[in-house]
Tab-separated table of C-alpha atoms in Angstrom:
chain	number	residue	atom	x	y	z
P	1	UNK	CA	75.715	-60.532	405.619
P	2	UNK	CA	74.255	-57.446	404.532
P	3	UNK	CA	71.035	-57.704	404.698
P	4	UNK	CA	70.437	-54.205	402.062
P	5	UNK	CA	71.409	-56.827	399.350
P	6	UNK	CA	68.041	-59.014	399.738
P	7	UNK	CA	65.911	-55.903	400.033
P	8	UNK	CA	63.937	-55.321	396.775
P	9	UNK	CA	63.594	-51.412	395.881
P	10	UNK	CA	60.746	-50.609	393.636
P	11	UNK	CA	59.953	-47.075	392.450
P	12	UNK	CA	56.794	-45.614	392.068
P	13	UNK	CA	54.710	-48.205	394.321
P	14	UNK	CA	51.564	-47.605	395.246
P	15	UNK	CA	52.013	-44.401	393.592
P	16	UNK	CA	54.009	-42.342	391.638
P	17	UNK	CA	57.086	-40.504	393.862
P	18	UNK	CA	57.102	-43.340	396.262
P	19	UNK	CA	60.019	-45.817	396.835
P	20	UNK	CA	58.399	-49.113	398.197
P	21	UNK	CA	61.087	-51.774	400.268
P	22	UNK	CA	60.032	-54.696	399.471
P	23	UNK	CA	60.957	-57.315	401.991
P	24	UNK	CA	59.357	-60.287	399.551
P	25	UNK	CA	62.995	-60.956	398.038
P	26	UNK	CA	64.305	-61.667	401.630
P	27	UNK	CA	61.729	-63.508	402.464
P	28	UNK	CA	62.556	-65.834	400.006
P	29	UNK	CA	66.405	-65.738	400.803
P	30	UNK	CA	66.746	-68.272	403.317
P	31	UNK	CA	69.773	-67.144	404.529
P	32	UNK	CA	68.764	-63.568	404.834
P	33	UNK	CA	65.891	-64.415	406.421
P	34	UNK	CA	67.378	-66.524	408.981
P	35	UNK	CA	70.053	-63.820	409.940
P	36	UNK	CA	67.187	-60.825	409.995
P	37	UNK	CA	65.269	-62.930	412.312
P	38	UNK	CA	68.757	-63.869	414.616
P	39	UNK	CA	69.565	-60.007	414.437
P	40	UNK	CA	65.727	-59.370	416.141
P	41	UNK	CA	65.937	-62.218	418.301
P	42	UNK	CA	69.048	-60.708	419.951
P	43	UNK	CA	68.010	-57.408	420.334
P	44	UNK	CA	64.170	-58.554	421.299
P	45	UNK	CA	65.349	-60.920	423.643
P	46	UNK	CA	67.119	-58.528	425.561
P	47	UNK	CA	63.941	-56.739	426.459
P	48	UNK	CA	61.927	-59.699	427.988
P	49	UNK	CA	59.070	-59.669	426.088
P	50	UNK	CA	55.830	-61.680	427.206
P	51	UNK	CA	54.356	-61.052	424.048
P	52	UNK	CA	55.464	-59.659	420.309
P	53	UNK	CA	52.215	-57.418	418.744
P	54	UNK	CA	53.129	-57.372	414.952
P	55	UNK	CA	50.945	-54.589	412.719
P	56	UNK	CA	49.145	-55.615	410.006
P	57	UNK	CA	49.844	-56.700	407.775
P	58	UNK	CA	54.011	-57.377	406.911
P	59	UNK	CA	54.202	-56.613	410.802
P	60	UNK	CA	52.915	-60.401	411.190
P	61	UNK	CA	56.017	-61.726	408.831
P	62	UNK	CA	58.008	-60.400	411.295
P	63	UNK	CA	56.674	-60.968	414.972
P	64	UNK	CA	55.234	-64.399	414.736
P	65	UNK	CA	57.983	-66.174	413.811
P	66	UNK	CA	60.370	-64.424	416.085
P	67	UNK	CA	57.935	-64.897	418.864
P	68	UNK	CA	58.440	-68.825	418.042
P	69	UNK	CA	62.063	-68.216	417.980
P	70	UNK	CA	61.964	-66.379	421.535
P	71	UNK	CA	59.332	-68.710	423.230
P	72	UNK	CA	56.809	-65.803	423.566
P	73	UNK	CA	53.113	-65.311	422.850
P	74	UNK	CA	51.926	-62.939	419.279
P	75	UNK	CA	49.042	-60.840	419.388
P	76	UNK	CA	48.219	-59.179	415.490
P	77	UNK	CA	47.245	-55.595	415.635
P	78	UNK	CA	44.827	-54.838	413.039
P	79	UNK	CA	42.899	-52.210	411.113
P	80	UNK	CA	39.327	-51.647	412.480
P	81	UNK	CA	36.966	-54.283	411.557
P	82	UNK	CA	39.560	-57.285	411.090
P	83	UNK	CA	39.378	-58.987	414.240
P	84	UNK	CA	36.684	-61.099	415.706
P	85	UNK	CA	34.974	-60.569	418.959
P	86	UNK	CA	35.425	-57.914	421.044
P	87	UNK	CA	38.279	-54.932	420.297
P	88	UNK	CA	39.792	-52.255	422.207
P	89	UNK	CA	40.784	-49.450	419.604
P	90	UNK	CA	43.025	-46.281	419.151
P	91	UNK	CA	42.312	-43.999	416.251
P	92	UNK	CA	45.515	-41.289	415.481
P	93	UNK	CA	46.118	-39.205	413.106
P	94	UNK	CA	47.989	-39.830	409.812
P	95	UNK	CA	49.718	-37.006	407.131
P	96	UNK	CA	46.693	-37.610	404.720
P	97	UNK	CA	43.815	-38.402	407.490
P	98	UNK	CA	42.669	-40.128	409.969
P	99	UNK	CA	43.241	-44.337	410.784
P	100	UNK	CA	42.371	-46.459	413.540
P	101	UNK	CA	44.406	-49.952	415.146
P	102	UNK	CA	42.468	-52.431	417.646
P	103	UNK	CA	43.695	-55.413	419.498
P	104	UNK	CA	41.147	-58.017	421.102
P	105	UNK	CA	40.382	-57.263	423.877
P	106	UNK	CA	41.724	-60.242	425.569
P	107	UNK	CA	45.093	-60.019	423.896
P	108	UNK	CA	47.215	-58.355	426.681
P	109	UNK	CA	46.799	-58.926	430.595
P	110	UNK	CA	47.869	-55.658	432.761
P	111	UNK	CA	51.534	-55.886	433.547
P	112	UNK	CA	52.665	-57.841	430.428
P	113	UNK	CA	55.875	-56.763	429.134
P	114	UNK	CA	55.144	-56.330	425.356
P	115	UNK	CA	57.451	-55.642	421.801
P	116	UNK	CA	55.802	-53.771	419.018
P	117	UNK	CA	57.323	-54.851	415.702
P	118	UNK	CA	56.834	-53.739	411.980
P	119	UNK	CA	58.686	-54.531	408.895
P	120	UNK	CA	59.503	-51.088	408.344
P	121	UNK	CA	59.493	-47.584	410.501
P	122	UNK	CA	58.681	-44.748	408.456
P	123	UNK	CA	57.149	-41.693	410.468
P	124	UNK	CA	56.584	-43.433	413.116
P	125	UNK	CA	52.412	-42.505	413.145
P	126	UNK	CA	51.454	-46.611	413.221
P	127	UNK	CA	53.736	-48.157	415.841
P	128	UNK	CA	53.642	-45.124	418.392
P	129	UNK	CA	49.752	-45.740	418.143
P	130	UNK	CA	49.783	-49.280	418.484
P	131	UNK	CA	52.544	-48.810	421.645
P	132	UNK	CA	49.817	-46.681	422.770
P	133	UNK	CA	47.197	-48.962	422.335
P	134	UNK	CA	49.032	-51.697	423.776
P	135	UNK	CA	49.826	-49.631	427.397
P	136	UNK	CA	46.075	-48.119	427.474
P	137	UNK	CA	45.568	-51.756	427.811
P	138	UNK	CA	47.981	-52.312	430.861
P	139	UNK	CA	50.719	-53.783	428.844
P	140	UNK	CA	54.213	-52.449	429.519
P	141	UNK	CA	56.022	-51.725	426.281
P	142	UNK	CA	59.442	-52.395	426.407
P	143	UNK	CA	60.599	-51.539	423.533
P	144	UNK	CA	60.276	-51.852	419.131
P	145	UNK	CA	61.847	-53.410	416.504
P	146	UNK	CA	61.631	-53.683	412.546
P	147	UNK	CA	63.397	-54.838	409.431
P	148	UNK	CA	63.940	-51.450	407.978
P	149	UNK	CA	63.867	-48.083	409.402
P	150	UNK	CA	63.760	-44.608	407.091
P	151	UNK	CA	66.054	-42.706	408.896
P	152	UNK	CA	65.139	-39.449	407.406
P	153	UNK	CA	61.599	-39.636	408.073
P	154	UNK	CA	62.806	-39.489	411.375
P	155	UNK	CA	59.859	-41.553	413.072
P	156	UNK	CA	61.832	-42.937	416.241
P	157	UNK	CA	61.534	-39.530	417.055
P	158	UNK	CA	58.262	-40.124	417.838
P	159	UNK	CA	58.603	-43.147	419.987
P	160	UNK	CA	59.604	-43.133	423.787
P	161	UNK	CA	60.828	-46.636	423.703
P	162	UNK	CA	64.098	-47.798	422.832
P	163	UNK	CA	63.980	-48.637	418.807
P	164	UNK	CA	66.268	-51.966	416.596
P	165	UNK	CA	66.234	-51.834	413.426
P	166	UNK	CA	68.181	-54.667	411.251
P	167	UNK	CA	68.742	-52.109	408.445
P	168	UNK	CA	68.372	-48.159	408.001
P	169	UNK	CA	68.155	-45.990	404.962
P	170	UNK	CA	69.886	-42.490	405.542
P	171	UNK	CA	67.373	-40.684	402.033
């Protein structure tokens, strides 16, 4: 199946000169949705994962149901201020400014093996500072995964874990 088919392009979203990949159309495939998630689950399972931390906010579309499919925990990485109690946070530094991600600061035990996952990897800015968040908090990160990658932007250049992607754009 190719999964490109079920991937809504729109133009101009949030603003004018962006392309936005809207994953709401296979979402509502069931088909598509149930081989995207088969396509993770093999290449997540491979890496062991104790636990799947999905970004906010599409990221949690992705990792809590796989982590139901694989029989692992979820843990929801957030922007600052969305989480109750306490937080462990990591701010980095975007093209336009400045951002922070936090975790609770109960969500990963030293020694955990942990998979980052997104819907999409663009530059790469979010999910190498959530895989960073994730290890300053003694989790081992064993790898990433995501629906859609933009090739171009290069971002798994960033990353210094190994990187699935169910489908890539090449521009």
């Amino acid at each position: 199946m190719n999964i490109k088919e079920h991937i809504r392009q729109i133009p101009d979203f949030p603003k004018p000169g962006i392309l936005f990949y809207d994953i709401s159309t296979l979402l509502a495939h069931a088909d598509a949705w149930q081989v995207t998630m088969g396509r993770l689950a093999n290449a997540v399972r491979a890496q062991q994962p104790d636990l799947l931390v999905g970004i906010e906010s599409r990221g949690f579309l992705v990792a809590a149901p796989l982590a139901l499919k694989l029989g692992c925990g979820f843990v929801m990485a957030r922007k600052s201020g969305k989480l109750p109690g306490g937080t462990v946070r990591y701010e980095y530094g975007l093209e336009y400014g400045r951002d922070v991600i936090e975790l609770q600061q109960d969500s990963i035990q030293p020694g955990q093996r942990v998979v980052v996952l997104d819907d999409l990897l663009a530059t790469g800015g979010t999910l190498n500072a959530t895989i960073q968040l994730v290890r300053q908090m003694g989790g081992t990160v064993t790898g990433a995964a995501c629906i859609i990658e933009l090739a171009f932007l290069n971002g798994r250049n960033k990353l210094d874990v190994p990187v699935t992607s169910v489908v890539s754009y090449d521009e």
